[in-house]
mmCIF file of the C-alpha atoms, coordinates in Angstrom:
data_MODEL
# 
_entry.id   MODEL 
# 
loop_
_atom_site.group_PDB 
_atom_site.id 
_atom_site.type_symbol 
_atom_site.label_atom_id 
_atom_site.label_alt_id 
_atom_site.label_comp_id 
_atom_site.label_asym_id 
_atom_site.label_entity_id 
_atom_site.label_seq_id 
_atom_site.pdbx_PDB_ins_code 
_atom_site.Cartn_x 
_atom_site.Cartn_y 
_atom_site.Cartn_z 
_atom_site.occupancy 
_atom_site.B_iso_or_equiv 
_atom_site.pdbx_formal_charge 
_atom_site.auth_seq_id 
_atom_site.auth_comp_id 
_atom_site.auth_asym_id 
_atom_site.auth_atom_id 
_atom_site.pdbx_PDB_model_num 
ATOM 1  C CA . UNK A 1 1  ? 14.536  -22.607 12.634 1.00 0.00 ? 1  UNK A CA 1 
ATOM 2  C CA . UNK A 1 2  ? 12.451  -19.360 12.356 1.00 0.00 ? 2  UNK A CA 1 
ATOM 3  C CA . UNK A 1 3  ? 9.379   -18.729 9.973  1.00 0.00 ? 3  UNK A CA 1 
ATOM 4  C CA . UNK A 1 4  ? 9.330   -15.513 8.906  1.00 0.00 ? 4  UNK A CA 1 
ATOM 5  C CA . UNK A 1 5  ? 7.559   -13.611 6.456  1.00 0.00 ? 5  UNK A CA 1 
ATOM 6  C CA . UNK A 1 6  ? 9.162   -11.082 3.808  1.00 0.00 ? 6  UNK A CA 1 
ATOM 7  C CA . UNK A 1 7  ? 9.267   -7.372  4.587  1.00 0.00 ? 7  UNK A CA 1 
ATOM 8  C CA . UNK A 1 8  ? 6.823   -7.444  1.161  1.00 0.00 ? 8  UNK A CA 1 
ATOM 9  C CA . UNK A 1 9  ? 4.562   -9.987  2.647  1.00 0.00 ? 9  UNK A CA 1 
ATOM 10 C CA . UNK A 1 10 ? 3.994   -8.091  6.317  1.00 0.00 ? 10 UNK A CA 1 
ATOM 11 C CA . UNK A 1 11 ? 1.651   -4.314  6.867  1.00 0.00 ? 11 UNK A CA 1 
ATOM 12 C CA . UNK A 1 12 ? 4.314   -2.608  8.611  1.00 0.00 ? 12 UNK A CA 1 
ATOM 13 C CA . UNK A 1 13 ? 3.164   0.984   8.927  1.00 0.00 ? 13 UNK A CA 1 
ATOM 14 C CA . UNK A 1 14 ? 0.443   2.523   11.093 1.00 0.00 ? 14 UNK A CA 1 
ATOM 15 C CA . UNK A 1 15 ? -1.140  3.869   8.567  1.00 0.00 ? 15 UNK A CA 1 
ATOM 16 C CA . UNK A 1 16 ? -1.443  0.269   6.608  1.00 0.00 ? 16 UNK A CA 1 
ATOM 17 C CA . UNK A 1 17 ? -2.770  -0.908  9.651  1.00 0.00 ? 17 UNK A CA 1 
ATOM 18 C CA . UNK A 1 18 ? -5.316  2.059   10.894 1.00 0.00 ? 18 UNK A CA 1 
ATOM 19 C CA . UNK A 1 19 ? -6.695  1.119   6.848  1.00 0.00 ? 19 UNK A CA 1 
ATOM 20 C CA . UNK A 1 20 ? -7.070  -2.397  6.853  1.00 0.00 ? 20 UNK A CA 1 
ATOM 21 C CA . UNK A 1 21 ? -9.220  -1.763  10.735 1.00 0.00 ? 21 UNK A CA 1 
ATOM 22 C CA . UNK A 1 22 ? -11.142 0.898   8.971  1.00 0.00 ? 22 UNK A CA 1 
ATOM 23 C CA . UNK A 1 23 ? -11.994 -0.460  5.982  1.00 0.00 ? 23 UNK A CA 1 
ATOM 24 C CA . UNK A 1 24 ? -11.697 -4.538  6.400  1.00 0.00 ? 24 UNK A CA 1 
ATOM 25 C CA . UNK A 1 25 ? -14.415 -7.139  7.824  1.00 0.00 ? 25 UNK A CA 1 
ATOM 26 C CA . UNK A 1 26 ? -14.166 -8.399  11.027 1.00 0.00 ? 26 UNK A CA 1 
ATOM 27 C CA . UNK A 1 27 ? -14.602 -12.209 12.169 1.00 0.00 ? 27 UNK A CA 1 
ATOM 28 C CA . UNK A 1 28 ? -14.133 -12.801 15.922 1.00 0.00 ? 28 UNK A CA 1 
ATOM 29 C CA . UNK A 1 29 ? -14.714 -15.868 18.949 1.00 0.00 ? 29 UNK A CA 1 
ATOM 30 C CA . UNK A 1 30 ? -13.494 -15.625 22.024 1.00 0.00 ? 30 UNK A CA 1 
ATOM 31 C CA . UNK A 1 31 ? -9.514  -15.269 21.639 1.00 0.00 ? 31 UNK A CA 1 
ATOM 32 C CA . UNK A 1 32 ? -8.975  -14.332 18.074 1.00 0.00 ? 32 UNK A CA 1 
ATOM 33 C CA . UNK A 1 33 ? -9.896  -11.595 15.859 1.00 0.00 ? 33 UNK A CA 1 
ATOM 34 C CA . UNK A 1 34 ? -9.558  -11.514 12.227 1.00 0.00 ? 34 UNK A CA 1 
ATOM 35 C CA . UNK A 1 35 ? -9.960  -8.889  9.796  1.00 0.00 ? 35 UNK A CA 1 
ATOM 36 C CA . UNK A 1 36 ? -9.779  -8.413  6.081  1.00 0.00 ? 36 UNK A CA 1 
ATOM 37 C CA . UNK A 1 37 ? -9.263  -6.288  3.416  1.00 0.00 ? 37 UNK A CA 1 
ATOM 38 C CA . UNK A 1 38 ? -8.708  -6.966  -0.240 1.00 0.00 ? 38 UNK A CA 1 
ATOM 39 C CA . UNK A 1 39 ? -5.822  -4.783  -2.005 1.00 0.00 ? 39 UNK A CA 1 
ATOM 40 C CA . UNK A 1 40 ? -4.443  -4.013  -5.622 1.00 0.00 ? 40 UNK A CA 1 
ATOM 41 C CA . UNK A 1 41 ? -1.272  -6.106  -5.105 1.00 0.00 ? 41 UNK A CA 1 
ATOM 42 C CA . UNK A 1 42 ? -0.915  -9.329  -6.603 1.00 0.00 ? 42 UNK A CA 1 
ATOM 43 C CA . UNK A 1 43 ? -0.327  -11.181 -3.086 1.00 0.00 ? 43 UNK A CA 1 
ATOM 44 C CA . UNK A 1 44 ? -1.650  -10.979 -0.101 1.00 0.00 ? 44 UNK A CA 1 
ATOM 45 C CA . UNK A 1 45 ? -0.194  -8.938  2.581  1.00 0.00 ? 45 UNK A CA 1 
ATOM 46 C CA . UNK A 1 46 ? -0.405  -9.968  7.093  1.00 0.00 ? 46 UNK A CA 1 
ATOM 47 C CA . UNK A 1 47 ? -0.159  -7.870  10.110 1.00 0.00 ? 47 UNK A CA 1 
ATOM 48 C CA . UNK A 1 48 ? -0.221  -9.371  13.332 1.00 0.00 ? 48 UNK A CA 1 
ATOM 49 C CA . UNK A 1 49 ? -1.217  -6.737  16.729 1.00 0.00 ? 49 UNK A CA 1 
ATOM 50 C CA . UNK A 1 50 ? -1.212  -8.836  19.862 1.00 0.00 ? 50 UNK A CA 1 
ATOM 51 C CA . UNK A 1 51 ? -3.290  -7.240  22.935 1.00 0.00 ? 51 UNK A CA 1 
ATOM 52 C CA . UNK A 1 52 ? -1.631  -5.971  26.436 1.00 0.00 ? 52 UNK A CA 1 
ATOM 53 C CA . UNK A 1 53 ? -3.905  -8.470  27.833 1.00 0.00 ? 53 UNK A CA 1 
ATOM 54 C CA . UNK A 1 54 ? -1.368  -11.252 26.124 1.00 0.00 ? 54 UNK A CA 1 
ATOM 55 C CA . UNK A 1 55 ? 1.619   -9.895  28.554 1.00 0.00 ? 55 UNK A CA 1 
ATOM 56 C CA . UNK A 1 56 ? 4.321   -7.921  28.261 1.00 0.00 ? 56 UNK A CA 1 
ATOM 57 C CA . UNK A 1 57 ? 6.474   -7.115  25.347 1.00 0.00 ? 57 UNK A CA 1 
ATOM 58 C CA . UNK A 1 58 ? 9.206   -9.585  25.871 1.00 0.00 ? 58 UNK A CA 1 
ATOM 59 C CA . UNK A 1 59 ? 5.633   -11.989 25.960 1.00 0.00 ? 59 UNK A CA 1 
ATOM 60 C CA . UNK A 1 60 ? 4.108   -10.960 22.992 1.00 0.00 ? 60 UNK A CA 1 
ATOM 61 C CA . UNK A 1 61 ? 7.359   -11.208 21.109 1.00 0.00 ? 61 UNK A CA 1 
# 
């Protein structure tokens, strides 16, 4: 069974990203960051970066 979100539901660009780090709060402990940033879309959008600290690619994915 996978869990997935929807292309619509996902940042998927660099540049969506490099906004939401500019521009969005941060909230962080020890192994988790989060950060947010409120949009003009009627749902709410995720993008998920894991460190090179987490592994390699075939790790992370």
């Amino acid at each position: 069974m996978a869990f997935r979100f929807q292309k619509s539901d996902r940042l998927l660009t660099s540049f969506e990203f490099q906004r939401v780090y500019e521009s969005g709060m941060h909230a962080a402990d020890d192994t988790l960051v989060v950060i947010v940033s409120p949009n003009s879309l009627a749902i709410s959008r995720l993008g998920l970066a894991v460190s090179r600290k987490a592994g390699n690619a075939v790790m992370r994915n």
